[in-house]
Amino acid sequence: MNYISVKNNQTISFNEIPELEYPLFLEQNVFTLLKNETAHCVSYYGIKLENCIKLICCIADDSENDIKISSCIVHVNEPLNSFAHHNLVFEKFEREIFENFGVNYTNHPWLKPVRFPADRFSKNTSIKDYPFFTIESEELHEVGVGPIHAGIIEPGHFRFICNGEQILHLETQFGYQHRGIEQLFLSKKKLLQRSTLAENISGDSVVAHSLAFVNLWESLCNVHPDQSLKFERILALELERMAIHTGDLSAMCTDIGYQLGSAVLGRLRTPLINFFQKWCGNRLAKGLIRVGKTNFPFTQELEVELAKILDDYEKDFEEISDELFSLPSALVRFEKTGVVSTELATKLGNTGMAARMSNIKRDIRYSHPHDWYCEFVHEPILKQNGDVYARARLRKKEINQSIAYIRQLIKTFPVREFELPPISTPSVNSFTISLVEGWRGEICHSAITNSNGELVHYKIKDPSFHNWLSLSIAVRNNEISDFPICNKSFSLSYCGHDL
Amino acid sequence: MLKNLNILRHQGKQFIPDISSAKLANTFRGRPVISSEEVDENELMELCPTNAISANPVCIDLGKCTFCGECAINFPKKIQFTNDYKIATNIRENLIVKAGNDELIQLNVETIRKEIQEYFSGSLKLRQVSAGGDNSCELELNACSNVNFDMGRFGIDFVASPRHADGIVITGPITENMSRPLQICYDAIPDPKIVILAGTDAISGGIFEGSPALNRSFLSKYKVDLYVPGNPIHPLTFINGVLALIQKRK
């Protein structure tokens, strides 16, 4: 075995990452490391060097609480045996490497573009030329949806192949939201610019992505925030989870035409995000999480207010949940709709909610804890059936868990100890990886610095990157009219995917 | 049935009765006020992540500002953000707040196209297009129609088809990959139609300004009827801005 084992948010020297020959690199990551069911790939990407590509593969092992990192140098024209041919988990990672650098995979199951980025290898095609899968048959028809959808949501294209009302196949096409954010992390050099970029990766996961960035940066600069700062950040993360889960439950009610649930849950989200506004001046917590400091300390006054908000919320939330989950007309739409079995979810490498709904115990808070989560063992909530009902119940239960956590955090809020020293420059020639469990699932940021301590590579992976394929598979053999509720129950990100 | 009525009763009154006089928390960062205090202007400009601050005299361009508040925290005597959320306007220059000038940000009535109040004052249907938006402005635009803000009471709604729309609301910095769908959507809207830019990203590119993945040429082709700054926009900023735009004037 030839890899380096690191902990979440640990900074190592970039040169310490072992470099393997490609066949061994494949053997180790695909066959040896992933044989263990508790292991999963958190990031796999390429870096352009002078006339070759350096591939870096990060496999997180939940049972050993570490991340095993190895690398390999390949050349553009060299024919390569694809990881994805042996394990589907790598399907999209390899498509990205192919799209960015023109790496020649000989046996990838579907080597298609991922997002048509501005700096892609081949500019011969653009986003309108995406090669969709088609089936020749007089009995089938295609339905194209998007990129612009009916509601106020982000753009992406869905191409269905249907037999009557039944979905045989769904292919999703993305890239419309591509803003070149990873490159901007390098070209915008001020720390505040980078914090701002992190909170604009996905506006529904402001805290989660910001937290991944600040944890990474503080590790790179070797600064250690005091307990109160760590508490505040986790409090914000759990509050974000509550707010977005509540909004998603409301939207799921909208999609099944349950107006009361939609209105009540929709308005229950309001006091939560208004609390963010009270705390930091922004309803989605932009500006709240900063490297090495906070501009908006959590005060006693806020403590009292939040406790009251939670009490009021809980009462009304339980009442509407009881009603929703005992309503036959809602249950008939939720149950056995959009099913992903445990076996399938494992095969696709699902993360976050999309793993836990299918009884896979995958949660960074439990397996790679950071900040406050180190102080106890987080017990992830699991559901068995992988259907829309499981995803709705999971949200309900996770909201209850977040309420309990926030109450605990308020009760034990530590005294502010010290002002942190000013942030220095990052360590030279270093590599850091940071994992955070956002409401959607596992977020992974990793960074590399050069001999002057300047950032030379920044990689972001949103859980949506793994989980979109899972939605495509989930809707097979469902009626096309059930697509909206399936889509909403996954609630995946377009901009987090397109970056 | 009784249970449903009980649930309804337990919600109390959630809607904001008067959209134009609702008060936000003091911590909300809306229209800034810049004093004439002497400060190191270079240091102040250097602080801003999006070059929204210019010097001599100090100005903040709300079309570029991310409302992070860092300038006000470091120069509290120079810059203060008030909780005034009425910061939408139809003139791009009106978004630039100057030192020592504590005026409200308003629409210039003279330059509003005549057909807007003629056609849209009683009913306005909008098609929203996210062109690289990060889903924060999109969440807030959705919130405009929830039970709290209830924009529908003014006859303003978002619709699914551009054929049914009177105008387009753009969020996001406008990516190269969305430039064509955006154009197709705009072309599908019948005349007369309006263009609204919602959020800092849409108005100036925001933190994404300068990215090679953007293509903002759409904006050089058409007149923008309303700029709604914010990161993300606040529903009250949006609703009050649109109401001021379509309001019937004698």
XYZ file of C-alpha atoms in Angstrom:
749
model
C 0.000 0.000 0.000
C 1.303 3.366 -0.944
C -0.704 6.350 0.187
C -0.565 9.021 2.857
C -3.213 8.954 5.530
C -4.454 12.343 6.728
C -7.141 13.561 9.100
C -9.847 16.021 8.138
C -8.291 19.539 7.943
C -4.736 18.297 8.298
C -2.070 20.119 6.304
C 0.724 18.050 4.809
C 3.621 18.733 2.510
C 2.507 18.275 -1.090
C 5.566 16.162 -1.803
C 4.555 13.655 0.841
C 1.722 12.396 -1.367
C 3.114 9.190 -2.896
C 3.321 9.042 -6.668
C 2.338 5.682 -8.152
C 2.534 4.087 -11.563
C -0.927 4.160 -13.167
C -1.750 0.417 -12.969
C -0.845 0.371 -9.287
C -2.713 3.665 -8.702
C -5.823 2.070 -10.193
C -5.399 -1.212 -8.331
C -4.969 0.539 -4.989
C -7.831 3.043 -5.230
C -10.417 1.016 -7.105
C -9.868 -2.472 -5.768
C -8.024 -2.334 -2.474
C -9.224 0.805 -0.730
C -12.837 0.784 -1.892
C -13.263 -2.901 -1.057
C -13.964 -1.730 2.433
C -17.642 -0.675 2.522
C -16.966 2.237 4.829
C -14.581 3.801 2.300
C -15.723 6.271 -0.339
C -14.114 8.624 -2.810
C -14.382 12.246 -1.648
C -12.392 13.813 -4.466
C -10.469 12.742 -7.545
C -9.048 15.344 -9.878
C -6.209 16.374 -12.134
C -3.721 19.229 -11.999
C -2.002 20.523 -15.111
C 1.775 20.396 -14.802
C 4.144 21.476 -17.554
C 3.586 18.674 -20.039
C 1.688 16.133 -18.003
C -1.275 15.767 -15.648
C -1.001 14.901 -11.988
C -3.998 12.906 -10.758
C -4.860 13.064 -7.068
C -7.238 10.581 -5.507
C -8.686 11.052 -2.014
C -10.479 8.072 -0.461
C -12.122 8.693 2.917
C -12.251 5.722 5.229
C -15.094 6.097 7.718
C -13.996 3.249 9.972
C -10.470 4.590 10.407
C -11.527 8.262 10.333
C -8.852 9.185 7.833
C -8.458 10.130 4.187
C -6.031 8.125 2.094
C -4.363 10.170 -0.611
C -2.246 9.005 -3.512
C -1.234 10.465 -6.869
C -0.086 9.539 -10.348
C 1.482 11.348 -13.310
C -0.087 10.702 -16.707
C 0.345 12.137 -20.201
C -2.433 13.460 -22.383
C -2.076 10.991 -25.228
C -1.365 7.948 -23.108
C -4.347 5.509 -23.341
C -5.640 4.858 -19.831
C -7.686 2.082 -18.288
C -10.674 3.827 -16.735
C -11.459 3.614 -12.997
C -15.156 3.946 -13.825
C -15.066 0.788 -15.914
C -14.495 -1.084 -12.660
C -16.371 1.144 -10.240
C -19.130 3.597 -11.215
C -18.295 5.926 -8.336
C -15.533 7.412 -10.482
C -17.800 7.993 -13.481
C -18.078 11.769 -13.209
C -14.618 12.421 -11.783
C -13.075 10.849 -14.874
C -15.383 12.735 -17.212
C -14.181 15.927 -15.590
C -10.522 14.937 -15.997
C -11.216 14.049 -19.634
C -13.023 17.317 -20.268
C -10.419 19.509 -18.604
C -7.242 17.886 -19.901
C -8.179 15.607 -22.794
C -7.009 12.485 -20.956
C -7.579 9.454 -23.148
C -9.682 6.857 -21.290
C -10.150 3.756 -23.423
C -12.982 2.009 -21.591
C -15.036 4.627 -19.730
C -18.748 3.692 -19.944
C -19.820 7.147 -21.196
C -17.074 9.674 -21.677
C -19.195 12.804 -22.024
C -18.630 16.450 -21.107
C -19.564 17.478 -17.555
C -20.013 21.258 -17.643
C -18.283 22.821 -20.692
C -15.972 24.986 -18.560
C -14.276 28.085 -19.959
C -10.852 26.413 -19.730
C -11.849 23.058 -21.224
C -9.394 21.044 -23.320
C -11.361 21.024 -26.549
C -13.360 24.051 -27.678
C -14.700 22.274 -30.753
C -18.035 21.766 -29.099
C -20.158 23.968 -26.863
C -22.995 23.349 -24.439
C -25.595 23.111 -27.208
C -23.815 20.064 -28.705
C -24.171 17.709 -25.720
C -24.369 14.087 -26.987
C -27.539 12.708 -25.412
C -28.246 9.012 -25.183
C -31.046 8.053 -27.568
C -33.113 4.932 -28.258
C -34.529 4.274 -31.710
C -38.106 3.101 -31.367
C -41.481 4.125 -32.693
C -43.082 3.492 -29.336
C -40.872 5.796 -27.307
C -40.805 9.550 -27.144
C -38.413 12.081 -25.674
C -39.270 14.924 -23.322
C -36.790 17.775 -22.963
C -37.022 20.065 -19.947
C -34.868 23.145 -19.414
C -32.323 24.610 -19.129
C -34.846 27.194 -17.929
C -37.424 25.489 -15.709
C -40.979 26.469 -14.847
C -40.265 27.877 -11.389
C -37.620 30.165 -9.969
C -34.808 27.650 -9.899
C -31.420 27.267 -11.442
C -30.919 26.049 -15.007
C -30.077 22.533 -16.129
C -31.404 20.274 -18.871
C -33.338 17.031 -18.304
C -33.873 14.684 -21.239
C -36.399 11.917 -20.628
C -37.047 8.886 -22.775
C -40.581 7.759 -21.987
C -42.821 4.860 -22.808
C -46.209 6.521 -22.556
C -46.239 8.153 -19.143
C -43.464 5.971 -17.817
C -39.851 7.152 -17.626
C -37.443 4.638 -19.143
C -34.377 6.799 -18.966
C -33.341 10.244 -17.770
C -30.152 12.014 -18.679
C -29.195 15.274 -16.998
C -27.027 17.894 -18.636
C -25.308 20.651 -16.673
C -22.808 23.425 -17.096
C -25.203 26.341 -17.533
C -24.232 27.664 -14.109
C -20.473 27.425 -14.686
C -18.832 30.607 -13.379
C -15.212 29.437 -13.258
C -15.168 29.629 -9.479
C -12.159 27.352 -8.897
C -10.015 29.542 -11.176
C -11.308 32.680 -9.433
C -10.002 31.304 -6.134
C -6.531 31.597 -7.677
C -6.909 34.887 -9.537
C -8.646 36.804 -6.712
C -5.869 37.038 -4.169
C -7.393 38.874 -1.207
C -8.564 36.658 1.632
C -11.908 38.478 1.785
C -12.410 37.833 -1.920
C -11.868 34.133 -1.357
C -14.242 34.046 1.629
C -16.798 35.825 -0.552
C -16.291 33.288 -3.328
C -16.758 30.419 -0.858
C -20.098 31.791 0.321
C -21.240 32.258 -3.278
C -20.512 28.672 -4.380
C -24.072 27.714 -3.521
C -26.409 30.207 -1.897
C -28.365 27.502 -0.073
C -25.189 26.153 1.573
C -23.473 29.410 2.484
C -22.400 28.242 5.942
C -21.341 24.756 4.840
C -19.107 25.894 1.975
C -17.715 28.837 3.977
C -16.911 26.504 6.835
C -15.048 24.114 4.531
C -13.038 27.080 3.244
C -12.189 28.639 6.631
C -11.266 25.300 8.186
C -8.984 24.620 5.257
C -7.434 28.072 5.321
C -6.868 28.128 9.064
C -5.174 24.760 8.810
C -2.990 25.991 5.936
C -1.988 29.083 7.966
C -1.654 27.087 11.179
C -4.026 29.211 13.242
C -6.392 27.690 15.760
C -9.694 29.394 16.473
C -10.934 29.487 20.052
C -13.838 27.390 21.308
C -16.459 30.110 20.980
C -15.692 30.628 17.305
C -15.937 26.887 16.688
C -19.264 26.775 18.523
C -20.689 29.654 16.514
C -19.815 28.060 13.225
C -21.451 24.747 14.071
C -24.476 26.548 15.431
C -24.785 28.332 12.088
C -24.303 25.069 10.180
C -27.079 23.305 12.091
C -29.361 26.320 11.746
C -28.761 26.333 7.997
C -29.623 22.617 7.905
C -32.898 23.307 9.730
C -33.847 26.254 7.533
C -33.188 24.551 4.207
C -34.769 21.241 5.261
C -37.878 23.167 6.324
C -38.012 25.025 3.014
C -37.551 21.769 1.098
C -40.355 20.056 3.008
C -42.531 23.035 2.106
C -41.569 22.716 -1.562
C -42.296 18.974 -1.478
C -45.795 19.789 -0.218
C -46.141 22.248 -3.105
C -45.179 19.524 -5.576
C -47.912 17.177 -4.341
C -50.455 19.997 -4.250
C -50.737 20.105 -0.438
C -51.283 23.802 0.097
C -51.547 23.844 3.893
C -48.232 22.037 4.358
C -46.568 24.243 1.778
C -47.740 27.484 3.411
C -47.089 26.456 7.018
C -43.631 24.974 6.422
C -42.776 27.883 4.136
C -43.534 30.390 6.842
C -41.739 28.279 9.480
C -38.506 28.802 7.566
C -38.903 32.584 7.852
C -38.056 33.021 11.580
C -34.962 30.838 11.110
C -33.502 32.872 8.275
C -34.657 36.100 9.875
C -32.600 35.039 12.862
C -29.559 34.907 10.588
C -30.471 38.442 9.505
C -30.621 39.546 13.137
C -27.304 37.837 13.849
C -25.238 38.878 10.842
C -27.423 41.156 8.708
C -28.050 38.600 5.959
C -30.909 36.102 5.722
C -28.704 33.411 4.201
C -25.751 34.028 6.551
C -23.466 35.641 3.981
C -20.755 37.531 5.854
C -21.035 35.390 8.978
C -18.147 32.937 8.562
C -14.704 34.500 8.232
C -11.170 33.143 8.514
C -9.737 33.532 12.016
C -12.413 35.891 13.313
C -16.048 36.761 13.422
C -17.587 40.120 12.613
C -20.776 39.088 14.381
C -20.192 37.459 17.783
C -23.019 35.349 19.153
C -24.330 37.346 22.109
C -26.434 36.560 25.162
C -29.289 38.522 23.628
C -29.169 36.351 20.503
C -29.050 33.252 22.679
C -32.328 34.164 24.369
C -33.966 35.043 21.089
C -32.890 31.824 19.383
C -34.112 29.688 22.271
C -37.530 31.304 21.939
C -37.590 30.872 18.163
C -36.813 27.167 18.540
C -39.579 26.664 21.106
C -42.146 28.355 18.896
C -40.903 26.578 15.798
C -40.933 23.126 17.353
C -44.568 23.293 18.409
C -45.866 24.300 14.995
C -43.415 22.074 13.147
C -44.494 18.962 15.061
C -48.136 19.793 14.482
C -47.845 20.144 10.715
C -45.477 17.140 10.486
C -47.995 14.932 12.289
C -50.647 16.036 9.844
C -48.458 15.673 6.753
C -47.149 12.216 7.606
C -50.576 10.841 8.431
C -52.312 12.265 5.391
C -53.171 9.407 2.986
C -53.129 11.696 -0.070
C -49.589 12.812 0.781
C -48.312 9.360 1.701
C -49.549 7.827 -1.517
C -47.353 10.277 -3.429
C -44.332 9.833 -1.140
C -44.207 6.092 -0.571
C -42.388 3.853 -3.053
C -41.783 6.830 -5.359
C -38.261 7.385 -6.702
C -36.650 4.434 -4.940
C -32.874 4.005 -4.651
C -31.911 0.715 -3.006
C -28.989 0.422 -0.607
C -27.122 -1.605 -3.193
C -27.604 1.040 -5.868
C -26.766 3.952 -3.567
C -23.531 2.161 -2.638
C -22.692 1.504 -6.264
C -23.239 5.144 -7.214
C -21.237 6.449 -4.261
C -24.094 8.564 -2.870
C -23.235 10.949 -0.083
C -25.134 12.837 2.584
C -28.910 12.567 2.671
C -28.866 10.548 -0.550
C -26.820 7.892 1.267
C -28.619 7.951 4.607
C -32.058 7.606 2.992
C -30.878 4.192 1.746
C -29.478 3.018 5.067
C -25.856 3.890 4.365
C -24.182 5.322 7.445
C -22.280 8.128 5.780
C -21.975 11.450 7.579
C -18.829 13.548 7.989
C -20.030 14.703 11.419
C -19.756 11.109 12.535
C -16.838 9.752 10.509
C -14.496 12.745 10.146
C -15.593 15.096 12.935
C -14.292 18.635 13.209
C -14.906 21.519 15.595
C -17.723 20.795 18.061
C -18.503 17.358 16.580
C -15.226 16.070 18.049
C -16.669 16.391 21.529
C -19.194 13.579 21.191
C -20.204 10.849 18.749
C -22.795 12.093 16.311
C -25.318 9.390 15.485
C -26.501 9.801 11.872
C -30.209 9.321 11.216
C -30.833 6.487 8.801
C -33.839 5.504 6.705
C -34.293 2.184 4.966
C -36.331 2.517 1.818
C -34.629 5.169 -0.315
C -37.934 6.605 -1.552
C -39.414 10.110 -1.441
C -40.985 9.221 1.906
C -37.574 8.285 3.330
C -36.122 11.594 2.131
C -39.013 13.548 3.687
C -38.796 11.677 7.009
C -35.023 12.030 7.061
C -35.408 15.800 6.829
C -37.983 15.804 9.601
C -35.741 13.750 11.899
C -32.638 15.761 11.058
C -34.492 18.954 11.920
C -35.316 17.459 15.341
C -31.683 16.483 15.788
C -30.478 19.956 14.789
C -32.849 21.564 17.298
C -31.371 19.368 20.024
C -27.820 20.242 18.946
C -28.495 23.968 18.831
C -30.039 23.834 22.324
C -26.987 21.969 23.557
C -24.666 24.502 21.917
C -26.520 27.417 23.497
C -26.426 25.764 26.900
C -22.708 25.125 26.852
C -21.598 28.193 24.924
C -18.014 28.881 25.982
C -16.585 32.216 27.062
C -14.712 34.053 24.332
C -11.083 33.359 25.154
C -8.802 35.387 22.990
C -8.494 37.462 19.882
C -6.791 35.521 17.155
C -3.531 36.878 15.798
C -3.667 38.271 12.261
C -3.694 35.595 9.589
C -0.251 34.883 8.195
C 0.510 33.485 4.758
C -0.247 29.799 4.139
C 2.435 27.150 4.609
C 4.581 26.585 1.528
C 4.307 23.552 -0.782
C 1.366 22.253 1.192
C -1.786 20.288 0.660
C -4.937 20.501 2.803
C -8.262 18.757 2.525
C -11.384 19.852 4.383
C -14.658 17.954 4.743
C -17.939 19.376 6.062
C -21.367 17.739 6.265
C -23.683 20.375 4.841
C -27.441 19.803 4.841
C -27.146 18.200 1.414
C -24.154 16.035 2.227
C -20.418 15.929 2.185
C -18.599 19.015 0.921
C -14.929 18.656 0.098
C -12.479 21.501 -0.473
C -8.795 20.926 -1.121
C -5.943 23.324 -1.801
C -2.315 23.267 -2.864
C 0.263 26.018 -2.303
C 3.591 26.679 -4.025
C 7.051 27.506 -2.659
C 5.943 31.091 -1.882
C 2.847 29.976 -0.005
C 0.611 31.138 -2.851
C -2.474 29.193 -3.764
C -1.847 27.273 -7.002
C -4.781 24.879 -7.003
C -8.213 24.924 -5.424
C -10.713 22.107 -5.791
C -14.335 22.107 -4.655
C -16.647 19.131 -4.594
C -20.300 19.582 -3.743
C -22.358 16.470 -2.820
C -24.501 17.153 -5.896
C -21.563 16.034 -8.028
C -22.151 12.432 -6.841
C -25.855 12.524 -6.298
C -27.327 13.797 -9.586
C -26.860 10.398 -11.217
C -28.782 8.866 -8.349
C -31.821 11.016 -9.233
C -31.660 9.841 -12.853
C -31.740 6.235 -11.727
C -34.392 6.839 -9.051
C -36.997 8.092 -11.531
C -36.760 5.076 -13.850
C -40.084 3.268 -14.190
C -41.840 6.085 -12.361
C -44.465 8.194 -14.026
C -43.074 11.383 -15.498
C -45.599 13.314 -13.387
C -43.677 12.130 -10.317
C -40.454 13.699 -11.544
C -40.932 17.068 -9.765
C -41.441 15.452 -6.371
C -38.450 13.138 -6.931
C -36.290 16.067 -7.991
C -37.348 18.216 -5.044
C -36.853 15.385 -2.565
C -33.193 15.151 -3.638
C -32.920 18.968 -3.885
C -29.526 18.930 -5.565
C -27.486 21.957 -6.519
C -26.820 23.146 -10.064
C -24.282 25.841 -9.250
C -22.527 23.593 -6.724
C -22.131 21.075 -9.531
C -21.140 23.517 -12.261
C -18.844 25.676 -10.100
C -61.032 19.190 9.202
C -61.033 20.566 12.761
C -57.371 19.721 13.005
C -56.647 21.648 9.823
C -58.529 24.656 11.140
C -56.541 24.433 14.346
C -53.294 24.365 12.400
C -54.416 27.425 10.502
C -55.344 29.217 13.712
C -51.975 28.400 15.302
C -50.112 30.203 12.526
C -51.530 33.564 13.611
C -51.095 36.480 11.222
C -47.968 35.948 9.168
C -48.292 38.493 6.383
C -46.636 41.876 6.479
C -49.572 44.328 6.331
C -47.670 47.263 4.870
C -44.835 46.308 2.580
C -43.551 49.870 2.300
C -43.187 50.598 6.004
C -42.055 47.211 7.388
C -39.015 47.570 9.642
C -36.037 45.253 9.429
C -33.577 44.371 12.186
C -30.990 47.096 12.787
C -28.278 44.649 11.806
C -29.610 44.386 8.238
C -27.236 46.039 5.796
C -29.151 48.198 3.359
C -28.335 51.692 2.083
C -24.979 52.876 3.443
C -24.288 56.378 4.740
C -20.788 57.743 4.261
C -19.595 60.573 6.522
C -17.063 63.230 5.584
C -14.597 61.940 8.206
C -10.993 61.841 6.951
C -9.679 58.301 6.523
C -6.932 56.540 4.630
C -8.900 56.139 1.423
C -6.458 53.728 -0.169
C -6.723 51.390 2.774
C -10.501 51.610 2.565
C -10.578 50.834 -1.153
C -8.110 47.988 -0.730
C -10.453 46.360 1.800
C -13.358 45.871 -0.585
C -13.570 42.439 -2.249
C -15.323 43.748 -5.368
C -13.774 47.226 -5.890
C -17.109 48.808 -5.041
C -15.443 51.651 -3.151
C -13.854 54.585 -4.959
C -12.057 57.606 -3.495
C -12.134 61.406 -3.567
C -14.865 61.634 -2.454
C -15.471 58.154 -1.047
C -18.311 56.424 -2.910
C -19.823 52.967 -2.636
C -21.326 51.446 -5.776
C -24.222 49.302 -4.587
C -24.241 47.617 -7.971
C -20.881 46.096 -7.071
C -21.179 45.898 -3.273
C -21.619 42.435 -1.737
C -22.925 44.009 1.498
C -20.348 42.058 3.516
C -20.012 45.069 5.827
C -16.246 44.744 6.188
C -15.702 48.452 5.383
C -18.186 49.574 8.036
C -16.568 47.292 10.614
C -13.087 48.637 9.916
C -14.107 52.272 9.415
C -17.180 52.635 11.644
C -17.000 56.437 11.703
C -16.731 56.669 7.943
C -19.279 54.117 6.768
C -22.500 52.899 8.299
C -25.018 50.591 6.731
C -28.581 51.582 7.576
C -31.498 49.152 7.525
C -33.101 51.101 4.664
C -33.978 48.355 2.194
C -35.439 50.635 -0.490
C -32.383 50.663 -2.691
C -33.751 49.670 -6.089
C -33.601 52.206 -8.913
C -33.928 52.493 -12.667
C -30.727 54.531 -13.098
C -27.410 52.731 -12.737
C -25.638 55.881 -11.410
C -28.195 56.231 -8.612
C -26.677 53.119 -7.040
C -23.492 55.033 -6.298
C -23.679 56.421 -2.764
C -21.428 59.456 -2.184
C -19.794 60.687 1.023
C -21.786 63.325 2.865
C -24.867 62.703 0.778
C -27.565 61.071 2.880
C -30.260 60.944 0.223
C -32.698 58.110 -0.366
C -32.209 55.943 -3.411
C -35.142 56.477 -5.710
C -36.366 55.875 -9.212
C -36.078 58.671 -11.715
C -39.679 58.992 -12.804
C -38.788 60.956 -15.945
C -36.845 58.109 -17.454
C -39.335 55.302 -16.814
C -40.736 54.240 -20.173
C -44.320 55.479 -20.545
C -45.752 52.108 -21.558
C -44.685 50.525 -18.267
C -47.320 52.216 -16.120
C -49.783 52.147 -18.963
C -49.624 48.374 -19.393
C -48.334 46.928 -16.130
C -49.581 49.064 -13.224
C -52.396 46.670 -12.317
C -50.783 43.390 -13.254
C -47.226 42.333 -13.940
C -46.170 38.794 -14.848
C -42.470 38.071 -14.710
C -40.269 35.283 -16.049
C -37.183 34.700 -13.927
C -33.947 33.475 -15.501
C -31.056 32.344 -13.355
C -27.890 32.835 -15.387
C -25.193 31.606 -13.043
C -27.105 32.693 -9.934
C -25.991 30.921 -6.779
C -29.578 30.118 -5.702
C -29.629 32.819 -3.025
C -31.426 35.481 -5.069
C -33.614 32.675 -6.417
C -34.595 31.676 -2.843
C -35.421 35.292 -2.043
C -37.444 35.795 -5.233
C -39.436 32.705 -4.284
C -39.891 34.203 -0.814
C -41.485 37.298 -2.410
C -44.542 35.149 -3.139
C -44.724 33.323 0.227
C -47.305 34.020 2.909
C -45.096 36.602 4.603
C -44.428 38.943 1.706
C -47.327 37.902 -0.528
C -46.355 39.864 -3.619
C -49.333 38.370 -5.469
C -51.641 40.810 -3.655
C -50.243 43.588 -5.887
C -50.864 41.614 -9.058
C -47.173 40.783 -9.447
C -46.444 37.115 -10.106
C -43.800 34.864 -11.554
C -44.985 32.735 -14.469
C -43.608 29.623 -16.129
C -43.818 30.571 -19.791
C -42.085 33.598 -21.295
C -45.115 33.829 -23.619
C -47.217 34.764 -20.583
C -44.668 37.196 -19.200
C -44.359 40.975 -19.341
C -40.708 41.002 -18.465
C -37.625 39.140 -17.396
C -35.844 39.065 -14.020
C -32.215 38.083 -14.360
C -30.136 36.745 -11.486
C -26.501 35.686 -11.578
C -23.473 37.124 -13.397
C -24.673 35.713 -16.795
C -22.493 32.796 -17.761
C -21.320 32.050 -21.272
C -23.278 28.796 -21.130
C -26.533 30.575 -20.223
C -26.148 33.460 -22.686
C -28.011 31.684 -25.504
C -30.935 30.328 -23.418
C -31.299 33.815 -21.878
C -31.545 35.399 -25.326
C -34.081 32.789 -26.499
C -36.198 33.406 -23.403
C -36.076 37.179 -23.843
C -37.042 36.913 -27.509
C -40.045 34.751 -26.583
C -41.557 37.451 -24.368
C -44.085 39.620 -26.235
C -43.553 43.379 -26.467
C -43.634 45.645 -24.548
C -41.371 43.973 -22.008
C -39.181 45.023 -19.133
C -35.760 43.894 -17.891
C -34.977 43.678 -14.171
C -31.543 42.813 -12.800
C -31.789 41.249 -9.344
C -28.694 41.058 -7.185
C -25.149 42.313 -7.283
C -23.994 39.433 -9.489
C -26.491 40.370 -12.190
C -25.844 44.117 -11.998
C -22.041 44.050 -12.191
C -20.861 40.434 -12.082
C -20.134 40.916 -8.362
C -17.345 38.701 -7.077
C -17.347 36.880 -10.445
C -16.395 40.015 -12.374
C -13.564 39.248 -14.784
C -14.194 35.515 -15.000
C -13.651 34.147 -18.531
C -16.710 31.923 -18.020
C -19.069 34.931 -18.224
C -20.685 36.534 -21.245
C -22.540 39.713 -20.347
C -23.108 40.998 -23.887
C -26.898 40.605 -23.447
C -26.863 43.657 -21.180
C -25.305 45.929 -23.784
C -28.216 45.235 -26.123
C -31.200 46.182 -23.976
C -32.253 48.932 -21.612
C -32.429 47.785 -17.998
C -35.619 49.042 -16.367
C -34.809 48.239 -12.761
C -31.669 47.480 -10.754
C -32.282 45.645 -7.475
C -29.044 45.449 -5.476
C -28.314 42.925 -2.734
C -26.385 39.754 -2.110
C -28.937 38.272 -2.150
C -31.684 40.834 -2.727
C -34.119 41.267 0.156
C -37.751 40.503 -0.815
C -38.756 43.945 0.472
C -36.190 45.622 -1.783
C -37.531 43.746 -4.776
C -41.230 44.275 -4.120
C -40.893 47.974 -3.304
C -38.663 48.500 -6.328
C -41.082 46.849 -8.720
C -44.053 48.680 -7.200
C -42.289 52.007 -7.665
C -41.545 51.093 -11.279
C -45.081 50.157 -12.294
C -46.962 52.617 -10.074
C -49.572 54.678 -11.898
C -48.598 58.339 -11.945
C -50.969 61.118 -12.958
